[in-house]
């Protein structure tokens, strides 16, 4: 399987510049699906912006990588129409480096464990309840957005995946490290966890 790697960037006076990496299955993708893939990701950010500071902007690149799932080799670049940037809409005090985390569930198994993925939505603003946890309203809004993203990408023929990267074997290490092929596992659901997270950099 070949996969797409699409990387929106975050910018803001207090956050500098960082990125979020998305992977999608490209097996059934044709040129007519490329722009819709980018639009689906942008729409997801539009849906979660009620929990993002208004001085943070997410921008979308005009291209994405096509990568061999098994080896990690770059197969080429694909051009897409860049969606309009998305800025947060919460005008309130927020803690730099603090936010929420999405857990993506899959049916994939690697090293005897179920494959899961994570996406950080950091920084976030106006997203906690009086106890300091992520509010139930924010979690519900996020989960709805995650479901729309998953369904939209699946309908497009470019389902969202969690990519477990290939591992180079190190037989002389102690203990030895076994070589592992890369694995792309299709996402079945996404949920925002209830405990806030912190992030030192925005490259996640």
XYZ file of C-alpha atoms in Angstrom:
204
model
C 0.000 0.000 0.000
C 1.097 3.548 -0.697
C -0.038 6.292 1.650
C -0.375 10.052 1.452
C 1.244 12.312 4.038
C -0.443 15.704 4.399
C 1.052 18.233 6.820
C -0.848 21.400 7.833
C 1.206 24.010 9.695
C 0.360 26.005 12.819
C 1.479 29.619 13.280
C 0.930 32.278 15.918
C 2.829 34.890 17.883
C 3.063 32.683 20.980
C 3.361 29.274 19.326
C 5.952 29.933 16.634
C 5.543 27.416 13.835
C 4.743 23.720 14.009
C 2.934 20.982 12.146
C 0.400 18.170 12.387
C 0.897 15.066 10.233
C -2.005 13.150 8.671
C -1.738 9.877 6.725
C -4.287 8.475 4.274
C -4.458 5.315 2.169
C -3.783 6.198 -1.474
C -4.580 2.783 -2.988
C -7.883 3.837 -4.577
C -7.048 7.511 -4.951
C -7.043 9.264 -8.296
C -6.286 12.893 -9.154
C -9.958 13.759 -8.678
C -9.673 12.839 -4.961
C -6.653 14.939 -4.026
C -8.357 18.295 -3.473
C -11.196 16.687 -1.518
C -8.647 15.117 0.835
C -7.206 18.523 1.657
C -10.675 20.061 2.002
C -11.728 17.311 4.422
C -8.753 18.040 6.677
C -9.445 21.784 6.544
C -13.111 21.179 7.384
C -12.044 19.186 10.436
C -10.037 22.146 11.693
C -13.006 24.441 11.044
C -15.144 22.145 13.185
C -12.730 22.131 16.137
C -11.861 25.855 16.007
C -14.294 26.680 18.871
C -11.565 25.216 21.101
C -8.645 27.064 19.452
C -7.231 30.512 20.336
C -8.054 33.259 17.853
C -4.382 34.200 17.458
C -3.484 30.749 16.114
C -3.825 29.905 12.411
C -3.592 26.556 10.620
C -2.492 26.701 6.963
C -2.666 23.967 4.352
C 0.125 23.113 1.889
C -0.272 22.866 -1.911
C 1.194 19.356 -2.023
C 1.492 16.089 -0.133
C 3.934 13.202 -0.149
C 3.174 9.716 -1.446
C 5.073 7.152 0.633
C 5.592 3.397 0.499
C 3.861 2.061 3.599
C 6.258 -0.854 4.069
C 9.643 0.783 3.447
C 8.933 4.442 4.134
C 10.477 5.394 0.785
C 9.222 8.580 -0.848
C 7.370 7.715 -4.066
C 6.604 11.238 -5.198
C 4.723 14.465 -4.558
C 1.084 15.183 -5.380
C -0.283 18.692 -5.928
C -3.496 19.799 -4.227
C -5.468 23.031 -4.126
C -4.705 24.690 -0.791
C -7.842 25.270 1.312
C -8.220 28.628 3.031
C -6.376 28.909 6.361
C -8.360 28.273 9.546
C -7.951 30.449 12.647
C -9.281 29.757 16.119
C -12.208 31.806 17.395
C -11.734 31.760 21.172
C -10.818 35.187 22.559
C -9.740 34.331 26.076
C -6.617 33.746 28.135
C -4.925 30.448 27.340
C -1.894 28.528 28.562
C 0.859 28.100 25.998
C 1.650 24.438 25.362
C -1.625 23.194 26.850
C -4.492 21.595 24.972
C -6.256 18.390 24.118
C -5.375 15.115 22.430
C -7.279 12.947 19.959
C -6.938 9.171 20.085
C -7.539 7.399 16.765
C -8.635 3.752 17.084
C -7.852 1.109 14.452
C -8.191 -2.647 13.986
C -4.469 -2.936 13.187
C -2.151 -5.066 15.321
C 1.607 -4.652 15.621
C 3.971 -6.228 18.143
C 0.946 -7.928 19.754
C -0.700 -4.579 20.431
C -3.624 -2.791 18.860
C -2.440 0.163 16.792
C -3.671 3.579 17.948
C -2.727 7.059 16.809
C -2.742 10.463 18.464
C -3.181 14.026 17.257
C -2.442 16.977 19.520
C -4.717 20.026 19.400
C -2.299 22.347 21.152
C -2.720 25.105 22.056
C -6.389 25.034 22.973
C -8.481 27.712 24.671
C -11.806 27.763 26.491
C -11.926 23.972 26.498
C -11.928 23.002 30.196
C -14.641 22.644 32.814
C -14.382 24.001 36.394
C -12.511 20.850 37.471
C -9.772 21.470 34.906
C -10.700 18.592 32.608
C -11.749 18.900 28.980
C -15.425 19.859 29.056
C -18.039 17.313 28.010
C -19.401 19.783 25.460
C -15.982 20.196 23.859
C -15.432 16.428 23.789
C -18.824 15.878 22.156
C -18.163 18.558 19.545
C -14.750 17.117 18.783
C -16.009 13.540 18.482
C -18.630 14.647 15.972
C -15.902 16.369 13.938
C -13.686 13.272 14.074
C -16.527 11.117 12.754
C -17.192 13.465 9.851
C -13.493 13.472 8.913
C -13.259 9.675 8.996
C -16.416 9.210 6.916
C -15.540 11.926 4.427
C -12.071 10.556 3.753
C -13.400 7.002 3.489
C -16.064 8.063 0.983
C -13.349 9.856 -0.969
C -11.374 6.619 -1.325
C -8.564 7.998 0.856
C -9.331 6.598 4.326
C -7.497 8.032 7.317
C -4.785 5.694 8.602
C -2.323 5.443 11.465
C 1.102 4.693 10.037
C 3.469 2.605 12.149
C 6.820 3.449 10.624
C 9.292 0.760 9.536
C 12.001 -0.162 12.037
C 15.534 -1.041 10.988
C 16.790 -4.209 12.646
C 19.718 -4.042 15.084
C 20.671 -7.684 15.719
C 23.793 -6.784 17.716
C 21.965 -4.515 20.148
C 21.281 -5.698 23.691
C 18.491 -6.716 23.566
C 18.370 -7.196 19.767
C 15.941 -5.022 17.806
C 13.922 -6.937 15.227
C 13.270 -5.347 11.855
C 9.651 -4.331 11.312
C 7.930 -3.374 8.077
C 5.798 -0.267 8.108
C 2.064 -0.769 8.625
C -0.873 1.490 7.733
C -3.974 0.767 9.847
C -7.318 2.276 8.850
C -8.878 4.514 11.513
C -12.262 3.301 12.764
C -13.084 6.032 15.288
C -11.670 9.057 17.050
C -12.211 10.486 20.519
C -10.879 13.475 22.428
C -9.537 12.419 25.812
C -10.808 14.054 28.970
C -7.472 15.021 30.488
C -5.656 18.081 29.065
C -2.155 17.541 27.691
C 0.978 19.642 27.405
C 3.284 19.853 24.418
C 6.757 21.376 24.329
C 6.843 21.776 20.547
C 4.157 22.007 17.883
C 5.673 19.346 15.593
C 3.190 16.547 16.403
